[in-house]
Structures are given as structure tokens and as C-alpha cells.
Coordinates of C-alpha atoms and ligand atoms in Angstrom, one line a residue:
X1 CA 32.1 23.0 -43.7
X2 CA 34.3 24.4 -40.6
X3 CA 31.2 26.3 -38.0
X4 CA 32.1 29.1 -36.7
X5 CA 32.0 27.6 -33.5
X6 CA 34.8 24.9 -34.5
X7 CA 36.7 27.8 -36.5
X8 CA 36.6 29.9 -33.1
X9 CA 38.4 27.0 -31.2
X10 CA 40.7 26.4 -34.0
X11 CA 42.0 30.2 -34.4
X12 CA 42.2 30.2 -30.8
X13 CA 44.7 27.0 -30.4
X14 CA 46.5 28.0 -33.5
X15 CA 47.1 31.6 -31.2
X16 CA 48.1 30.8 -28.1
X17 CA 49.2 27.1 -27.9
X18 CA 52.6 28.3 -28.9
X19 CA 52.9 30.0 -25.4
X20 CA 52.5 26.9 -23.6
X21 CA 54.9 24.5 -25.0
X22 CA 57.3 24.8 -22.2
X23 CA 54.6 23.6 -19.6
X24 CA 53.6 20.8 -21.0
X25 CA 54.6 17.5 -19.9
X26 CA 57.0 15.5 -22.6
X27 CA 54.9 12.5 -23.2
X28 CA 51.9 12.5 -22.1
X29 CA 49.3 13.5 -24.1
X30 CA 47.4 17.1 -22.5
X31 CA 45.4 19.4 -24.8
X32 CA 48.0 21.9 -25.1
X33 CA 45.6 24.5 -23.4
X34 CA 42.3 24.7 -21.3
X35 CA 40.5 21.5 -20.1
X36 CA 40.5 17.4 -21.3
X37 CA 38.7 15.0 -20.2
X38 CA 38.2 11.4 -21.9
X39 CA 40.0 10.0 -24.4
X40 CA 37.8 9.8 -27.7
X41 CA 38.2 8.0 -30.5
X42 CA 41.0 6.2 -29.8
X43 CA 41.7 4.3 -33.0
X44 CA 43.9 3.1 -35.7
X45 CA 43.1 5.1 -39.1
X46 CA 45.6 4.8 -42.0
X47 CA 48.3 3.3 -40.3
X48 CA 48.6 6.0 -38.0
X49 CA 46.3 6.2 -34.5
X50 CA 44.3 9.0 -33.5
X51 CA 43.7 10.0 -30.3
X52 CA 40.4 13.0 -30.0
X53 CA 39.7 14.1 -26.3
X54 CA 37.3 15.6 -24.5
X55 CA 38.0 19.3 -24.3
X56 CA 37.5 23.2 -23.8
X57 CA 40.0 24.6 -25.3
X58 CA 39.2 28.3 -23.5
X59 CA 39.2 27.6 -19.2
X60 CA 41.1 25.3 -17.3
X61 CA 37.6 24.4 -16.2
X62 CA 34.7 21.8 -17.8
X63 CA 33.0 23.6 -20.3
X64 CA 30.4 22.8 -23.1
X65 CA 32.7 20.2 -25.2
X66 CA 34.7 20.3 -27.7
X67 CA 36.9 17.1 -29.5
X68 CA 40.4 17.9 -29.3
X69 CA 42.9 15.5 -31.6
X70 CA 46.1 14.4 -31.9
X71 CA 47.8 11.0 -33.6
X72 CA 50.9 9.3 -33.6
X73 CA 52.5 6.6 -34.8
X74 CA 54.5 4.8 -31.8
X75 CA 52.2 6.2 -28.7
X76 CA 54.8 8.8 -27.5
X77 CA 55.4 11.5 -30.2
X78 CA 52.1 13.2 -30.8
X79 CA 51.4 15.2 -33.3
X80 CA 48.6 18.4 -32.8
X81 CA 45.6 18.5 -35.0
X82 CA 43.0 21.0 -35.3
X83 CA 40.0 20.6 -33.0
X84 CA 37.8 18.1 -34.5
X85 CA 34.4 19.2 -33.1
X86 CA 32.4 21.7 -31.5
X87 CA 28.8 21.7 -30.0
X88 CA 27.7 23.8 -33.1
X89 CA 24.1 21.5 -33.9
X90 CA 21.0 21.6 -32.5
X91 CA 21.2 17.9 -31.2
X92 CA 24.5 18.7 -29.4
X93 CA 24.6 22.0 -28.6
X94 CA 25.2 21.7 -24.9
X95 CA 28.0 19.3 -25.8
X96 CA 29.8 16.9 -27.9
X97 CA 30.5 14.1 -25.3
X98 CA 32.7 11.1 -25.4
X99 CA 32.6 8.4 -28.1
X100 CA 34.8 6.5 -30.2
X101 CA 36.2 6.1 -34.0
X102 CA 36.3 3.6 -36.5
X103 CA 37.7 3.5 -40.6
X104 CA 35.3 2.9 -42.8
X105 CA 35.5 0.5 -46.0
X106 CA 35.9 3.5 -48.1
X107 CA 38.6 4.8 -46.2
X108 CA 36.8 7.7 -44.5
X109 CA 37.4 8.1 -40.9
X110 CA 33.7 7.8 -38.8
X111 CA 33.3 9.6 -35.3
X112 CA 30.5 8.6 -33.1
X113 CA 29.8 10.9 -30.2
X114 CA 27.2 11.6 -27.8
X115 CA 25.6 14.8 -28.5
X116 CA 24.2 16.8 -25.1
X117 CA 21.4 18.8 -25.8
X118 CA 20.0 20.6 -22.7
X119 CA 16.0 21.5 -21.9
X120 CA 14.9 23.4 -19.2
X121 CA 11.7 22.4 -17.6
X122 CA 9.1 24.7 -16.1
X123 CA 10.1 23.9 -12.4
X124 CA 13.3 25.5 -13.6
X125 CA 15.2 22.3 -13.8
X126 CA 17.8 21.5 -16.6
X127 CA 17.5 18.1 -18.2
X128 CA 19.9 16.7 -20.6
X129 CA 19.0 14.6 -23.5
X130 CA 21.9 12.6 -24.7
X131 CA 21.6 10.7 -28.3
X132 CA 24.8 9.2 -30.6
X133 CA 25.5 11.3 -33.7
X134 CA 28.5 11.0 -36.0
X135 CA 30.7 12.7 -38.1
X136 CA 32.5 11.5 -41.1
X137 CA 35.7 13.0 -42.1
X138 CA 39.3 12.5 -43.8
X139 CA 41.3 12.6 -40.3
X140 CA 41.7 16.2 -40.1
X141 CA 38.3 17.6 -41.5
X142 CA 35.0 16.2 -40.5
X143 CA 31.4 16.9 -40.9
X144 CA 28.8 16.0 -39.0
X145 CA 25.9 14.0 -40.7
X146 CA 22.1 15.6 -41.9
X147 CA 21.5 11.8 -40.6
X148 CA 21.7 12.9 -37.0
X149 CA 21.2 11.5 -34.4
X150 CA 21.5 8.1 -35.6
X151 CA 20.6 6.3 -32.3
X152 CA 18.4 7.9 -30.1
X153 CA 15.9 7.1 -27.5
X154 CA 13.4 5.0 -30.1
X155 CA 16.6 2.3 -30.1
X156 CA 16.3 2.2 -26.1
X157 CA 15.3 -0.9 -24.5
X158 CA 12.3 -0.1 -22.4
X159 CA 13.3 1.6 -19.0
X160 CA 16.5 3.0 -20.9
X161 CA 16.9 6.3 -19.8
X162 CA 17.1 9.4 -22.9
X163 CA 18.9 11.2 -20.2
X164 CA 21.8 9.4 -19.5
X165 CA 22.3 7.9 -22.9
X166 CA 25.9 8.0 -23.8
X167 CA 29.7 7.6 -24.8
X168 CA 29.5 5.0 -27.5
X169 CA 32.4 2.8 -28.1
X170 CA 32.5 1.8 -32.0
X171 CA 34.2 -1.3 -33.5
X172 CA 34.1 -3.2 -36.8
X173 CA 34.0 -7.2 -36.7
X174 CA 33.6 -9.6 -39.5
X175 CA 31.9 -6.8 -42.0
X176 CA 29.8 -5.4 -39.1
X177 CA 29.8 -2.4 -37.2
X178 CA 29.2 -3.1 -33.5
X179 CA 29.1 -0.6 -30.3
X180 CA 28.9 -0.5 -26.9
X181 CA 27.0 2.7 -25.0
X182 CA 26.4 3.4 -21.7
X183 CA 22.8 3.9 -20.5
X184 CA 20.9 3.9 -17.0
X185 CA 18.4 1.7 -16.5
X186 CA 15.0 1.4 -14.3
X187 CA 16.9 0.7 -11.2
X188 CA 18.5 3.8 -11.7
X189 CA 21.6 2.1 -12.1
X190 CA 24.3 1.4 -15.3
X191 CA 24.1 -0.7 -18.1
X192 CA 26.0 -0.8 -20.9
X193 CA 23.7 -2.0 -24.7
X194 CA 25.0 -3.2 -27.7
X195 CA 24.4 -2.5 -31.0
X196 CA 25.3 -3.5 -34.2
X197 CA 24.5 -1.8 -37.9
X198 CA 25.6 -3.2 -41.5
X199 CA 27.1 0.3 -42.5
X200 CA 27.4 2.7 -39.5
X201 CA 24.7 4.6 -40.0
X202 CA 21.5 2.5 -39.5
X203 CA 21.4 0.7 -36.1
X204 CA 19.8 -1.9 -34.0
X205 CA 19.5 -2.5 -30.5
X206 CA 21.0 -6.3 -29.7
X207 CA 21.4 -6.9 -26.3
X208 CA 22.3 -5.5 -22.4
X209 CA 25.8 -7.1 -22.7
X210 CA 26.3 -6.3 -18.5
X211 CA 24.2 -4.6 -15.6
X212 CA 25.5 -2.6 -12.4
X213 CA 22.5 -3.2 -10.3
X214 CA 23.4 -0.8 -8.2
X215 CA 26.8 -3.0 -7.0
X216 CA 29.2 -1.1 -8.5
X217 CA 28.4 2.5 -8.5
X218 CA 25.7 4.0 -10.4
X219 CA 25.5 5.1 -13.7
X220 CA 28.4 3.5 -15.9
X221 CA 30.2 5.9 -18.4
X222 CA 32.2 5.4 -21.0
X223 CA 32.4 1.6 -22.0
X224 CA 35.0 -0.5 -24.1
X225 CA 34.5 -4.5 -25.0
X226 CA 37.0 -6.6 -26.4
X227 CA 38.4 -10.0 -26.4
X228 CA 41.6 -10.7 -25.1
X229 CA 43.9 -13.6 -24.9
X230 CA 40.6 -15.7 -24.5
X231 CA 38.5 -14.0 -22.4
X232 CA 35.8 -11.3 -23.0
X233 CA 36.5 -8.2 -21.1
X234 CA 34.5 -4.6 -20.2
X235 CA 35.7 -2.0 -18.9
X236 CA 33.8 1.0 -17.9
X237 CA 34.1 4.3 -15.5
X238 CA 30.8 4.2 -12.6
X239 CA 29.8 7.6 -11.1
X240 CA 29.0 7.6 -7.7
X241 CA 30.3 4.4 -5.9
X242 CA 30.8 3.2 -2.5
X243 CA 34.3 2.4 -1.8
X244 CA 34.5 -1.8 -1.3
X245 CA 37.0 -2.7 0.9
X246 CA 40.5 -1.6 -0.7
X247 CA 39.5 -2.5 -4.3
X248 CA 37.1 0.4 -4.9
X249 CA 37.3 3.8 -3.9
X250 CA 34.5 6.2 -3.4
X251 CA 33.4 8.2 -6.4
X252 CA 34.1 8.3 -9.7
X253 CA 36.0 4.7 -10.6
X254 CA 36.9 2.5 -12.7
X255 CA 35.7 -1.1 -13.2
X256 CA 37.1 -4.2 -15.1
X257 CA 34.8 -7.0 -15.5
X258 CA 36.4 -10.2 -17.0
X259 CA 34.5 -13.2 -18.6
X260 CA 32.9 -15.6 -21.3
X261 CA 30.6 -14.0 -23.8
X262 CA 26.7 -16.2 -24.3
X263 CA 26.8 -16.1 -28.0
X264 CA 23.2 -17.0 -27.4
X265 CA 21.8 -13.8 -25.0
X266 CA 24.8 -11.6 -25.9
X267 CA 25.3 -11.3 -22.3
X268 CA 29.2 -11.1 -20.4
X269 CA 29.0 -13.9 -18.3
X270 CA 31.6 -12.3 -15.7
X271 CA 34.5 -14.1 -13.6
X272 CA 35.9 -11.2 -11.8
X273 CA 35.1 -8.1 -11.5
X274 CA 38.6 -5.8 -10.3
X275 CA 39.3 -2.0 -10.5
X276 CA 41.6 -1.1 -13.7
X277 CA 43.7 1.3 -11.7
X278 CA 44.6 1.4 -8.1
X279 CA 46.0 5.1 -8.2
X280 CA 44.5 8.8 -7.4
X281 CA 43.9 9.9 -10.8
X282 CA 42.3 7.5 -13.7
X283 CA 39.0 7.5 -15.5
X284 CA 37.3 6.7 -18.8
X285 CA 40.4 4.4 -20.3
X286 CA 39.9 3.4 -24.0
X287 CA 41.5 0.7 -26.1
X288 CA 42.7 0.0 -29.7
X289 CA 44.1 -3.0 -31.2
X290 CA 47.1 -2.1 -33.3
X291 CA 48.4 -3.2 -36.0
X292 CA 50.5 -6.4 -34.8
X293 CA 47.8 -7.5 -32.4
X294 CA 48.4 -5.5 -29.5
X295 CA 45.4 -4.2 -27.4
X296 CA 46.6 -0.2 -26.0
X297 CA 44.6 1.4 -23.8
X298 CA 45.0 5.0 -22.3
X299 CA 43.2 6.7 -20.1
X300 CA 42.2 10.0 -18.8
X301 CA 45.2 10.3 -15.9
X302 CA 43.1 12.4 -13.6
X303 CA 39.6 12.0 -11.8
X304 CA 36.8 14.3 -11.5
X305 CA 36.9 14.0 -7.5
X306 CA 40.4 15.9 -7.8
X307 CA 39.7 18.0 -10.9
X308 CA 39.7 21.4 -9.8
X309 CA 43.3 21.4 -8.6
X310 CA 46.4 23.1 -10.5
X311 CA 48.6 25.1 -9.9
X312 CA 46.9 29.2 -10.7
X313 CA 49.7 29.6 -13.0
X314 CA 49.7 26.6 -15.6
X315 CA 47.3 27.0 -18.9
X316 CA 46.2 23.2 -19.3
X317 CA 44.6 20.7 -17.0
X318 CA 44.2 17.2 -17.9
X319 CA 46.8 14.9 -19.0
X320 CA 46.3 11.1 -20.7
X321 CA 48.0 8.2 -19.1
X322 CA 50.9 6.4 -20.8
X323 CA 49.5 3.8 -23.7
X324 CA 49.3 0.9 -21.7
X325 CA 49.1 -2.5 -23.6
X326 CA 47.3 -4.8 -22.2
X327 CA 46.6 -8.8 -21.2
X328 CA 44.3 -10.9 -19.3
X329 CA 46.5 -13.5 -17.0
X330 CA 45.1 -15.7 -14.3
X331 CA 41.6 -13.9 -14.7
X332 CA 43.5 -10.3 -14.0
X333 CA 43.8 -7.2 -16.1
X334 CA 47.7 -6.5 -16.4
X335 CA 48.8 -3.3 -18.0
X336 CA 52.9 -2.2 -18.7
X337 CA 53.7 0.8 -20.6
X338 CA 53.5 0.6 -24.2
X339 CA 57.3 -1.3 -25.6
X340 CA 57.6 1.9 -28.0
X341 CA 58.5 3.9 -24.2
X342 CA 61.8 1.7 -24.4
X343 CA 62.9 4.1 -27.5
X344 CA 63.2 7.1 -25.0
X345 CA 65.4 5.4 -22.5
X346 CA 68.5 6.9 -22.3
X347 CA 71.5 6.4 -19.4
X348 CA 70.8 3.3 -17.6
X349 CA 72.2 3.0 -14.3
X350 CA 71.7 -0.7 -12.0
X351 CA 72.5 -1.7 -9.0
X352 CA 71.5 -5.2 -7.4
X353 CA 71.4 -6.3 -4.1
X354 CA 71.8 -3.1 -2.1
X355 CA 71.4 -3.4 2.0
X356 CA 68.7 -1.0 3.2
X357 CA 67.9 -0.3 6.8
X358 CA 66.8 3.2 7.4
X359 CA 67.1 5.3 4.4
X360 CA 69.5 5.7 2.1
X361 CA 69.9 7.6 -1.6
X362 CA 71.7 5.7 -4.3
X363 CA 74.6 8.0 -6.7
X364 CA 72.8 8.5 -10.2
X365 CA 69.7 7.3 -8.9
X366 CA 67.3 10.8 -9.1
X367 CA 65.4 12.4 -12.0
X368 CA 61.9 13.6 -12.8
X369 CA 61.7 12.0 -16.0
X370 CA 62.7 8.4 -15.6
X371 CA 61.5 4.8 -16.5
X372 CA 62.9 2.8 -13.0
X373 CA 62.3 -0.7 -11.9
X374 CA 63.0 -1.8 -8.0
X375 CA 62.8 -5.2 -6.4
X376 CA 62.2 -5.7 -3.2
X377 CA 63.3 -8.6 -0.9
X378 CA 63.6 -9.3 2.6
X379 CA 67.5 -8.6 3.8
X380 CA 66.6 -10.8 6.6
X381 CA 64.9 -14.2 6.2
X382 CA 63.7 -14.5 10.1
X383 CA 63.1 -10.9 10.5
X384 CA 60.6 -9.7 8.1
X385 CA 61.0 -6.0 7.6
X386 CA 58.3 -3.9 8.6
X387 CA 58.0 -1.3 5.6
X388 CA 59.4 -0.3 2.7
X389 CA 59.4 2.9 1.2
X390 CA 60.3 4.9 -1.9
X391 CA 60.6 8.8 -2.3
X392 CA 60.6 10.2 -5.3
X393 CA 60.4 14.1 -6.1
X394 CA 61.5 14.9 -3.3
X395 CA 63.8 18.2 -2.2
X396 CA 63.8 19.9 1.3
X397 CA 59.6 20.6 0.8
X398 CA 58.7 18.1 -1.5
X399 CA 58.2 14.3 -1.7
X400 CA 55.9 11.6 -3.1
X401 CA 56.1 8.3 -1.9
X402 CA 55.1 4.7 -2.6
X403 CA 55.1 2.8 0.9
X404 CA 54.3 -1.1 0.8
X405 CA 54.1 -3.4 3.8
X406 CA 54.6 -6.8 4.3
X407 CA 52.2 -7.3 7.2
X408 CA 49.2 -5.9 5.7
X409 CA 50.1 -7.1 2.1
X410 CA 49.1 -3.4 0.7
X411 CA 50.6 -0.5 -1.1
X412 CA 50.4 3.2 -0.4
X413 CA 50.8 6.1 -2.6
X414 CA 51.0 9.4 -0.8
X415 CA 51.3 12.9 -2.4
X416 CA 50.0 15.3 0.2
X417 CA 53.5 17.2 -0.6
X418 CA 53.8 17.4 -4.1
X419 CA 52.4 20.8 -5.2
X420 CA 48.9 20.5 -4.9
X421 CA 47.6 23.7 -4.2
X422 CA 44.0 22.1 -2.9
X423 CA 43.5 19.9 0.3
X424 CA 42.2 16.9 -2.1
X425 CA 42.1 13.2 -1.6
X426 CA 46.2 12.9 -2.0
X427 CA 46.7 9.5 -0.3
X428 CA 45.4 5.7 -2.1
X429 CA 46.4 2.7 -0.1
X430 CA 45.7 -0.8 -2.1
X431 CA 46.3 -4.5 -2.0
X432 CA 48.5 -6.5 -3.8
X433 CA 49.5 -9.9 -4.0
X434 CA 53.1 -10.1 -3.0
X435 CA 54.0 -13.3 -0.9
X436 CA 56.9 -13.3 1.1
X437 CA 57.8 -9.4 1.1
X438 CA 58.9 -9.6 -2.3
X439 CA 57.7 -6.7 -4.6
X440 CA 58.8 -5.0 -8.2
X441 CA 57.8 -2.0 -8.7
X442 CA 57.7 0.0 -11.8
X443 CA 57.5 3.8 -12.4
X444 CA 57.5 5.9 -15.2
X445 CA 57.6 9.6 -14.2
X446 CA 56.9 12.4 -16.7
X447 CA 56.9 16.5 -15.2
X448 CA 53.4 16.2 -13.6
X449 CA 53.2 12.3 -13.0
X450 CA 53.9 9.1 -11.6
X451 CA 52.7 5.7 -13.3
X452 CA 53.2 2.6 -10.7
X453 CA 53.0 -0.8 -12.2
X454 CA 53.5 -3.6 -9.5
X455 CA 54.7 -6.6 -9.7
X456 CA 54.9 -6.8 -14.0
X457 CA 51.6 -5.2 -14.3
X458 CA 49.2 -7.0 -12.3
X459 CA 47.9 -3.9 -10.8
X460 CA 49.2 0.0 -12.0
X461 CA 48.2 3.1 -9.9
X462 CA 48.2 6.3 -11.6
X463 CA 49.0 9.6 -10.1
X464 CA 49.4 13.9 -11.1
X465 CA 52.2 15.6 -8.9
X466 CA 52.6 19.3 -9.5
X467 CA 56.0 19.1 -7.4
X468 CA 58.6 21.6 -8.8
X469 CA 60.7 20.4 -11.4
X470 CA 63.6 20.7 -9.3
X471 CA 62.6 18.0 -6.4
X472 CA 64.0 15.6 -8.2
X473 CA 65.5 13.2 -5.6
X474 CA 64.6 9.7 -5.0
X475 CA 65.9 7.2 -1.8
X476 CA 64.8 4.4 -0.3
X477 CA 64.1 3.9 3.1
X478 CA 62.7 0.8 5.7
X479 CA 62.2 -0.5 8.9
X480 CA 64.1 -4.0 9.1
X481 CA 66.4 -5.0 6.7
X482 CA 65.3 -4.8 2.6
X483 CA 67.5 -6.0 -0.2
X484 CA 67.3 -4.3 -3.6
X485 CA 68.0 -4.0 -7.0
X486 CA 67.2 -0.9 -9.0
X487 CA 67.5 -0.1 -12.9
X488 CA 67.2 3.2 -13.7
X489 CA 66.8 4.7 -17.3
X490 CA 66.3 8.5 -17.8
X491 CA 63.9 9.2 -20.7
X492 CA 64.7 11.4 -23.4
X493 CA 63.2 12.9 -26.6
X494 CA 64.3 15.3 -29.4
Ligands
FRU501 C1 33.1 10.8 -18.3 C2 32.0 11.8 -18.9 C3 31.3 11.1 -20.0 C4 30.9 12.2 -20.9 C5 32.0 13.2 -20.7 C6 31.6 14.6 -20.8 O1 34.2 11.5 -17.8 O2 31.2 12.2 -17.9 O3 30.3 10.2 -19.6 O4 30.6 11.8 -22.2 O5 32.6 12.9 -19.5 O6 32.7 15.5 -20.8

């Protein structure tokens, strides 16, 4: 049965996405109009992988939430679905928040959200009450169970909070069901539980698989766990942190914690703990495993800190990042666009071993929608050069740039003049590990971004630029002398 609620949002997509086509970035995944946040659900369900977000299909603003959906079947052509769900039930009226997706032996597709259900108190305050519900469906259709909530607050370990209680993560393993959920605990600070159930529906609480105390932000949202080329890894999104050194920024982040998993106390026993991306704009990533073994993982390509800024005219916010697959090398997360982005690259154009000293533009080299490698190398061994620096987007107003420096051994991304109509944070300077001044750096650009992956993935920073379509120069510049090679493919789709 379709609610009105959900038939509202429907009849409204099916109206006016039509007039936004032509604003839309090519491959990144965006609602099509209003608001996303999170990726949901992100999934493989027969043979094809879904992708729901988080989303208000009405405002280019937060509102109560919705799941929007799309799928694919090679992580770069989406195809639009019908909103999936809308806060239309008592237990989530205030909100259907983030959660994942898993196939069920029956072939039915099985949503597990977090449904928001708000109270006020008599001192006027609002509290939220936050418990996991599902829906089961046939990856169009879905209804939500008479069942719900199937975890709530009786499933808590004691000092769990009911009001910060959310974003499960659902898995199958071995003929089990298994899930991950974030939840705050007596020190006020994150934890993420585990869970496991025989058939999805009935669950028990197993163990606190990892703990913030209060270290790395606050409450953790959104969790994933997985294994990957041997080594157990979490990720999860903190509210509230303090910046540590250059690894963490302030605010919402993003966290990586890498490690062996005690069988015995279902506990990550961590190794390293490092941010997942070292950009402006990334939160709440998600992962898959596809169908030849790879582990994907997108993320929401924007942050809440920076949320309220777009340009008046445009009828989205809120784009996904690229589907990034991913490994665990030397204890590190490393992340490269999904291979399938290959597909789209069209005119190739290379140079090697170009001279910079001041700044120069290369013929051919420009482009707004471009997959381009550089490599960076000192032009003179005795003299190390003092910085490096790439423009991209750029016209007489407009630039971005990426600026790394020997000295200091860090990167910085700068795009206080790339359209933003808000004085937000537009600068992110990071560290990277880049002996002797030699660097490659990778970016895929799409109309309203700019994915860096450095030095084959080891670290990515992700970025929106609202610069006009038409900046669409890129040079290089330096103080001391730099040699280069670049490879340049523009991307292209039907
Ligand atoms: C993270 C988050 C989630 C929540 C959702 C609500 O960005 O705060 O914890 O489920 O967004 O939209």
C-alpha cells in the first residue's frame, strides 16, 4: 500500500524532476530535486545495486525524511526510481533516517531504517526517540512491517541512549543477519552495537564492537563493518569533533578505524585509526561488496558544516561521491574511483616531463569534466622547489586549486573562488606522505565537483564547486623548478 504521504512525494518527482535535468551533474548521483543527505541502502539486489538516500524531495533544505532511490549496474548510469519511503507511521513520523538494505533468501529486498519519532516534553523541549524499523519490498514497492520497530530501546545495552539510537548498517554472513547501529553511550559519547538475528526480523544484542570515549568526536553516526584484504575495518561519521592536528577537522567527520576482530568479545581491536577523506565535503560513506569481490563505497559528497550553501537558482542540493572501491594497504584505507569510470573516458591527451617554473597552461589540457592524472617531481635535484600548484576551473574570476609543498609535506585545497555564494569553510590543508617532492595526483571533476586521490589512493579529498561551467581552465604553476607528466581524459556519456 503507497501512503499518501509517499504518493505525495512520488507525484511530485514524477512533475517537476523533468525541469531539472539540465542542472544536474552527469555522474554523480543527486536526488534530482530538493535535499539528500546519506547514502541508504547501498546494496546489491538482483544483480543490479541500489542506492536509496536520505531526502526531501520539496526544499533545498533538511526536512522530515524521505528515502529517495536509484540503481545501476556499473556505478555511473543511474537509473531514477520512485521514492521508497516517507515518514507516514507513527514510530517514524518525524523521519525515516539512514539505514541500510540487504536480499533476502526469498528474494525480497529488506530496508532497515531508523524511524524518528519526536515528543515534546512539558519544559517545551523536543526529544527524539529513534528505533530500527523495516520495510520489505520487490525493489521498487515496499511496505513497511505491522512488526515495527523491530529493535528498540529493550535491545539497548544498559546506558544506551533511546535518543540517539540509529542508522543501522545490515549484512548477511554465513546464513545470519548481522548489523551494526550507532548509539551514545553513558559517557555521552558514540558507540557503535552489533546485532545479529536468524531471519531479519527478530534481533539480539551481541556486542559494543568499538567506543569513541569521547576521542574522536561525539556521537558516531552512520556505521559500516567489513573485512577487507585481512583486516577488520569501521568506518563511521562523529558529530561534533575537535580538529587533531591535520588529520581531523572540526565538526562533522569522518573516521576509519582499522584492525583484528576478538572473535571471543566481538570487539575491533583497532591499529589505526585515520580520517576516510581529507577534503571539504564528505560524510556518512557506505559500502557494498559486488559481485566479483570488490568492496564500493560512496559517500554523501558534502558536509553539514557547509550545507546551507548553493547557488539561489539551482533546484537540488546534495550530490553522492564517485563509487570508490576500496583496500586496506600498509594499515591505510585507499580509495580510487570505481574501474567502470574508465568506460566514460574519451580523448586522452599526455604529456611527460614538462619544465615548470612559474606558471604555465598546457594546449588540450582544460575541461570541467575530466578524469586527469599529474606527477610531480623535482626539476631540480639540489634545489627543491618550494610549491606546486594546480588550477583548475579557472577563467578571469574563478579558480580552485590544489597546492602541495615539499617543506611542510601537506596538501591544500582552496575554493574560496569557485561560486560559493556563502562565506563557508572553503580551504582544507592535509598531510601526506610524499618523500622527496614527488606526488601523483588524481582528479575526477564532474559540473559541481572535484575528487582528489593522491598518490594511488592512499588519501582522497573530496570537494563541491559551484564555479560556472565555463571556467574551465587548468595550469600549473611553482616556485623552483617541477617536472611533470599529465594524462588527461575528458569523460563522456550518452
Ligand atoms: C547523518 C545523519 C544520520 C541520520 C540522518 C538524518 O548525516 O544525521 O545520523 O540518520 O543524517 O537525515
Amino acid at each position: 500500500m503507497i501512503s499518501k504521504k509517499l504518493q505525495r512525494a512520488r507525484d511530485f518527482e514524477k512533475k517537476y524532476l523533468p525541469y531539472t535535468k539540465d542542472e544536474l551533474p552527469k555522474f554523480h548521483v543527486t536526488g534530482g530535486i530538493g535535499w539528500i543527505n546519506d547514502p541508504n541502502g547501498f546494496a546489491p539486489y538482483k544483480g543490479e545495486y541500489h542506492l536509496f538516500f536520505q531526502y526531501y524531495p520539496y526544499d533545498t533544505r533538511w526536512g522530515p525524511m524521505h528515502w529517495g532511490h536509484v540503481k545501476t549496474k556499473d556505478f555511473i548510469h543511474w537509473e531514477r526510481l520512485p521514492a521508497a519511503l516517507a515518514p507516514d507511521s507513527d514510530y517514524d513520523k518525524d523521519g525515516c533516517f539512514s539505514g541500510g538494505a540487504v536480499e533476502l533468501p526469498d528474494g525480497r529486498h529488506m530496508l532497515l531504517y531508523t524511524g524518528v519519532r519526536n515528543v515534546r516534553r512539558r519544559n517545551g523541549k523536543m526529544e527524539s526517540f529513534q528505533t530500527q524499523c523495516a520495510a520489505i519490498g520487490d525493489g521498487v514497492d515496499y511496505e513497511k512491517l505491522s512488526l515495527n520497530p523491530i529493535i528498540d530501546a529493550s535491545l539497548l545495552p544498559e546506558g544506551g541512549s533511546v535518543h540517539d539510537f540509529r542508522d543501522p548498517k545490515i549484512w548477511r554472513e554465513n546464513d545470519k543477519f548481522y548489523t551494526v547501529i550507532g548509539n551514545r553511550c553513558a559517557d555521552g559519547s558514540g558507540t557503535i552495537l552489533l546485532f545479529e538475528s536468524e531471519d531479519a526480523l527478530h534481533w539480539r544484542y551481541v556486542s559494543v564492537v568499538a567506543a569513541c570515549h569521547n576521542q574522536f568526536g561525539r556521537m558516531w553516526e552512520c556505521p559500516d563493518f567489513f573485512r577487507l584484504d585481512g583486516k577488520t575495518v569501521l568506518l563511521t561519521s562523529p558529530q561534533e569533533m575537535a580538529a587533531i592536528g591535520l588529520e581531523f577537522h572540526p565538526g562533522n567527520g569522518t573516521v576509519c578505524l582499522i584492525g583484528s576482530f576478538d572473535q571471543s568479545t566481538h570487539h575491533l581491536m583497532r591499529e589505526n585509526v585515520q580520517a576516510i577523506d581529507y577534503g571539504l565535503d564528505f560524510y556518512a560513506p557506505q559500502t557494498l561488496e559486488t559481485s566479483d569481490g570488490r568492496r564500493v563505497m560512496i559517500g554523501w559528497m558534502q558536509n553539514w558544516e557547509t550545507s546551507g550553501s548553493l547557488p539561489q537558482e539551482l533546484r537540488f542540493f546534495g550530490q553522492m561521491t564517485l563509487p570508490r572501491e576500496l583496500h586496506v594497504k600498509n594499515g591505510r584505507l585507499y580509495q580510487l574511483p570505481v574501474r567502470e569510470l574508465e568506460a566514460c573516458r574519451g580523448v586522452r591527451i599526455d604529456y611527460r616531463n614538462v619544465m615548470v617554473n612559474g606558471e604555465t597552461t598546457l594546449r588540450g589540457i582544460g575541461g570541467r569534466y575530466l578524469d586527469m592524472r599529474v606527477t610531480v617531481r623535482p626539476g631540480n635535484e639540489n634545489n627543491m622547489y618550494k610549491w606546486f600548484r594546480l588550477y583548475v576551473a579557472k577563467d578571469g574570476e574563478n579558480y580552485t586549486y590544489i597546492r602541495y609543498k615539499p617543506e611542510t609535506g601537506t596538501i591544500k585545497v582552496d575554493r574560496t573562488h569557485s561560486g560559493f555564494p556563502h562565506d563557508i569553510v572553503n580551504v582544507r590543508e592535509f598531510q601526506v606522505n610524499t618523500p622527496n617532492g614527488e606526488l601523483e595526483l588524481r582528479i575526477v571533476m564532474d559540473r559541481y565537483s572535484l575528487e582528489l586521490f593522491v598518490n594511488g589512493g592512499e588519501q582522497a579529498a573530496s570537494c563541491t564547486l559551484y564555479t560556472p561551467e565555463s571556467a574551465d581552465a587548468i595550469s600549473f604553476a611553482s616556485d623552483g623548478m617541477v617536472l611533470l607528466d599529465v594524462e588527461k581524459y575528458d569523460l563522456v556519456w550518452e
